[in-house]
mmCIF file of C-alpha atoms in Angstrom:
data_model
loop_
_atom_site.group_PDB
_atom_site.id
_atom_site.type_symbol
_atom_site.label_atom_id
_atom_site.label_comp_id
_atom_site.label_asym_id
_atom_site.label_seq_id
_atom_site.Cartn_x
_atom_site.Cartn_y
_atom_site.Cartn_z
ATOM 1 C CA MET A 1 -1.032 -25.193 -38.121
ATOM 2 C CA PHE A 2 -1.135 -21.657 -37.568
ATOM 3 C CA ALA A 3 -4.048 -22.078 -35.370
ATOM 4 C CA GLY A 4 -1.984 -24.611 -32.952
ATOM 5 C CA PHE A 5 1.030 -22.108 -33.107
ATOM 6 C CA ALA A 6 -1.747 -19.190 -32.064
ATOM 7 C CA LEU A 7 -2.992 -21.364 -29.124
ATOM 8 C CA GLN A 8 0.227 -22.368 -28.304
ATOM 9 C CA PHE A 9 1.718 -19.225 -27.926
ATOM 10 C CA ILE A 10 -1.570 -17.750 -25.959
ATOM 11 C CA HIS A 11 -0.712 -20.506 -23.637
ATOM 12 C CA GLN A 12 2.675 -20.006 -22.997
ATOM 13 C CA ILE A 13 2.157 -16.120 -22.467
ATOM 14 C CA HIS A 14 -0.947 -16.442 -20.305
ATOM 15 C CA GLY A 15 1.107 -18.923 -18.154
ATOM 16 C CA SER A 16 4.047 -16.675 -18.265
ATOM 17 C CA LEU A 17 2.017 -13.905 -16.711
ATOM 18 C CA ILE A 18 0.369 -15.891 -13.961
ATOM 19 C CA VAL A 19 4.148 -17.264 -12.542
ATOM 20 C CA HIS A 20 5.050 -13.847 -12.752
ATOM 21 C CA ALA A 21 1.994 -12.101 -11.469
ATOM 22 C CA HIS A 22 3.958 -11.158 -8.579
ATOM 23 C CA GLU A 23 6.285 -9.131 -10.121
ATOM 24 C CA TYR A 24 3.616 -6.951 -11.748
ATOM 25 C CA ALA A 25 1.892 -6.353 -8.492
ATOM 26 C CA VAL A 26 3.429 -2.836 -8.347
ATOM 27 C CA MET A 27 1.401 -1.696 -11.015
ATOM 28 C CA TRP A 28 -1.931 -1.860 -9.348
ATOM 29 C CA PRO A 29 -1.724 1.432 -7.829
ATOM 30 C CA PHE A 30 0.122 2.955 -11.415
ATOM 31 C CA SER A 31 -3.191 1.977 -13.124
ATOM 32 C CA SER A 32 -5.858 3.238 -10.647
ATOM 33 C CA ALA A 33 -3.830 6.526 -10.815
ATOM 34 C CA GLY A 34 -4.147 6.362 -14.523
ATOM 35 C CA ARG A 35 -7.846 5.961 -13.970
ATOM 36 C CA GLY A 36 -8.694 8.586 -11.722
ATOM 37 C CA GLU A 37 -9.253 6.416 -8.402
ATOM 38 C CA VAL A 38 -6.489 7.749 -6.565
ATOM 39 C CA GLU A 39 -6.028 11.621 -5.752
ATOM 40 C CA ASP A 40 -3.034 13.093 -7.182
ATOM 41 C CA THR A 41 -1.596 13.769 -3.697
ATOM 42 C CA ASP A 42 -2.145 10.699 -2.017
ATOM 43 C CA TRP A 43 -0.491 8.945 -5.001
ATOM 44 C CA ARG A 44 2.691 11.725 -4.904
ATOM 45 C CA PHE A 45 2.970 10.757 -1.109
ATOM 46 C CA PHE A 46 2.707 7.156 -1.761
ATOM 47 C CA LEU A 47 5.777 7.431 -4.412
ATOM 48 C CA THR A 48 7.620 9.554 -2.592
ATOM 49 C CA GLY A 49 6.672 10.255 1.497
ATOM 50 C CA GLY A 50 6.224 13.637 1.192
ATOM 51 C CA VAL A 51 8.887 16.497 1.144
ATOM 52 C CA ALA A 52 10.820 16.081 4.288
ATOM 53 C CA LEU A 53 11.035 19.085 5.962
ATOM 54 C CA GLU A 54 12.416 19.598 9.977
ATOM 55 C CA ASN A 55 9.885 17.723 12.001
ATOM 56 C CA PRO A 56 9.148 19.795 15.136
ATOM 57 C CA HIS A 57 6.588 17.276 16.608
ATOM 58 C CA PRO A 58 8.219 14.874 19.333
ATOM 59 C CA ASN A 59 7.963 10.990 18.378
ATOM 60 C CA PRO A 60 5.460 9.321 20.699
ATOM 61 C CA ALA A 61 7.074 6.051 20.855
ATOM 62 C CA PRO A 62 10.577 6.092 19.735
ATOM 63 C CA THR A 63 11.197 2.346 21.483
ATOM 64 C CA TRP A 64 9.272 0.915 18.206
ATOM 65 C CA LEU A 65 8.682 3.882 15.892
ATOM 66 C CA GLY A 66 11.840 5.124 13.757
ATOM 67 C CA GLU A 67 12.370 8.951 13.210
ATOM 68 C CA LYS A 68 11.982 8.712 9.604
ATOM 69 C CA ASN A 69 8.302 6.700 10.292
ATOM 70 C CA TRP A 70 6.771 9.559 12.437
ATOM 71 C CA SER A 71 8.464 12.126 10.123
ATOM 72 C CA GLU A 72 6.168 10.433 7.090
ATOM 73 C CA ILE A 73 2.950 10.256 9.612
ATOM 74 C CA VAL A 74 3.174 13.903 10.654
ATOM 75 C CA ARG A 75 3.627 14.644 6.417
ATOM 76 C CA ALA A 76 0.726 12.083 6.070
ATOM 77 C CA SER A 77 -1.483 13.720 8.313
ATOM 78 C CA GLU A 78 -1.269 16.972 6.225
ATOM 79 C CA LEU A 79 -3.767 14.005 3.497
ATOM 80 C CA PRO A 80 -7.550 14.868 3.718
ATOM 81 C CA ALA A 81 -8.456 11.701 4.254
ATOM 82 C CA LEU A 82 -5.615 10.932 6.925
ATOM 83 C CA GLU A 83 -6.404 13.981 9.156
ATOM 84 C CA GLY A 84 -5.818 13.574 12.351
ATOM 85 C CA LEU A 85 -3.580 10.492 11.933
ATOM 86 C CA MET A 86 -0.925 12.267 13.971
ATOM 87 C CA LYS A 87 -2.796 13.020 16.790
ATOM 88 C CA SER A 88 -4.155 9.628 16.604
ATOM 89 C CA VAL A 89 -0.857 8.196 16.778
ATOM 90 C CA ARG A 90 0.064 10.096 19.734
ATOM 91 C CA SER A 91 -3.057 9.653 21.536
ATOM 92 C CA ASP A 92 -2.889 5.540 20.901
ATOM 93 C CA PRO A 93 0.643 4.345 20.266
ATOM 94 C CA ASN A 94 0.022 1.279 21.710
ATOM 95 C CA ARG A 95 -3.023 0.516 19.153
ATOM 96 C CA TRP A 96 -0.740 1.616 16.142
ATOM 97 C CA LYS A 97 2.381 -0.404 17.758
ATOM 98 C CA MET A 98 -0.179 -3.395 17.147
ATOM 99 C CA VAL A 99 -0.150 -2.655 13.378
ATOM 100 C CA TYR A 100 3.425 -2.270 13.501
ATOM 101 C CA ASP A 101 3.857 -5.421 14.727
ATOM 102 C CA SER A 102 1.723 -7.450 12.631
ATOM 103 C CA PRO A 103 3.540 -9.807 10.125
ATOM 104 C CA VAL A 104 0.667 -8.309 7.577
ATOM 105 C CA PRO A 105 0.031 -4.626 8.563
ATOM 106 C CA HIS A 106 -2.049 -4.330 5.721
ATOM 107 C CA GLU A 107 -4.592 -6.949 6.664
ATOM 108 C CA ALA A 108 -4.404 -5.221 10.413
ATOM 109 C CA THR A 109 -6.946 -3.066 11.877
ATOM 110 C CA PHE A 110 -5.971 -0.019 12.228
ATOM 111 C CA PRO A 111 -7.460 2.614 15.041
ATOM 112 C CA ALA A 112 -9.907 4.623 14.729
ATOM 113 C CA PRO A 113 -11.065 6.616 12.778
ATOM 114 C CA PHE A 114 -8.943 4.879 9.654
ATOM 115 C CA GLN A 115 -10.470 1.193 10.008
ATOM 116 C CA LYS A 116 -12.762 1.980 6.796
ATOM 117 C CA THR A 117 -10.109 3.937 4.755
ATOM 118 C CA SER A 118 -9.146 3.733 1.285
ATOM 119 C CA ASP A 119 -6.877 0.690 -0.200
ATOM 120 C CA MET A 120 -4.498 4.033 -1.462
ATOM 121 C CA ASN A 121 -4.371 5.282 2.312
ATOM 122 C CA ARG A 122 -4.447 1.565 3.496
ATOM 123 C CA LEU A 123 -1.066 1.669 1.727
ATOM 124 C CA ILE A 124 0.391 5.058 2.775
ATOM 125 C CA LEU A 125 -0.496 3.585 6.737
ATOM 126 C CA VAL A 126 1.776 0.438 5.625
ATOM 127 C CA ARG A 127 4.267 2.937 3.782
ATOM 128 C CA CYS A 128 4.507 5.076 7.256
ATOM 129 C CA LEU A 129 4.145 2.528 9.445
ATOM 130 C CA ARG A 130 6.349 -0.391 7.962
ATOM 131 C CA SER A 131 8.082 0.239 4.546
ATOM 132 C CA ASP A 132 9.390 -3.334 3.960
ATOM 133 C CA LYS A 133 5.326 -4.701 3.898
ATOM 134 C CA VAL A 134 4.395 -1.985 1.139
ATOM 135 C CA ILE A 135 5.038 -4.784 -1.972
ATOM 136 C CA PRO A 136 3.404 -7.519 -0.008
ATOM 137 C CA ALA A 137 0.532 -5.060 0.811
ATOM 138 C CA VAL A 138 0.141 -4.078 -3.128
ATOM 139 C CA GLN A 139 0.552 -7.767 -4.239
ATOM 140 C CA VAL A 140 -2.207 -8.838 -2.042
ATOM 141 C CA ARG A 141 -4.753 -5.385 -2.950
ATOM 142 C CA TRP A 142 -3.833 -6.069 -7.095
ATOM 143 C CA LYS A 143 -4.374 -9.962 -6.934
ATOM 144 C CA LEU A 144 -7.743 -9.308 -5.466
ATOM 145 C CA ARG A 145 -8.890 -7.428 -8.405
ATOM 146 C CA SER A 146 -6.970 -8.672 -10.788
ATOM 147 C CA PRO A 147 -8.049 -10.930 -13.645
ATOM 148 C CA LEU A 148 -4.862 -13.123 -13.834
ATOM 149 C CA ALA A 149 -5.496 -14.594 -9.949
ATOM 150 C CA ARG A 150 -8.276 -16.689 -11.781
ATOM 151 C CA ARG A 151 -6.550 -19.046 -13.898
ATOM 152 C CA THR A 152 -8.620 -18.950 -17.379
ATOM 153 C CA LYS A 153 -9.017 -21.719 -19.414
ATOM 154 C CA PHE A 154 -7.769 -21.941 -23.189
#
């Protein structure tokens, strides 16, 4: 009788985790940071957007790129892996607009030299351009790594 109860309990927990996996998707960056897979500076920027100071750099694309977004891009350019981001957006705003306009910017090809950046830096770029797409981007990245994405048979 106990074995039957235990098995039923396990099925219920597993089913609940599968059904609610999207709610736990934001845990991926947290777990990656905890394992030392993410640089502290990248992690802090992802969480906060950096310390907002006055931005002396004019926005190169004010028709589609908000001032808050531009300021985050300027601050993100100070991260070692994203050095040159501000210059890239300034020199080719139309290519960056294609990423901005994408319904799935986390899957878009970023302009050079950011095509092959880390998952965390992709999330930072998405945060800078389209903060409304951060949660879907995290969910996709988390699901690709999660054992919950594969339904286990008991």
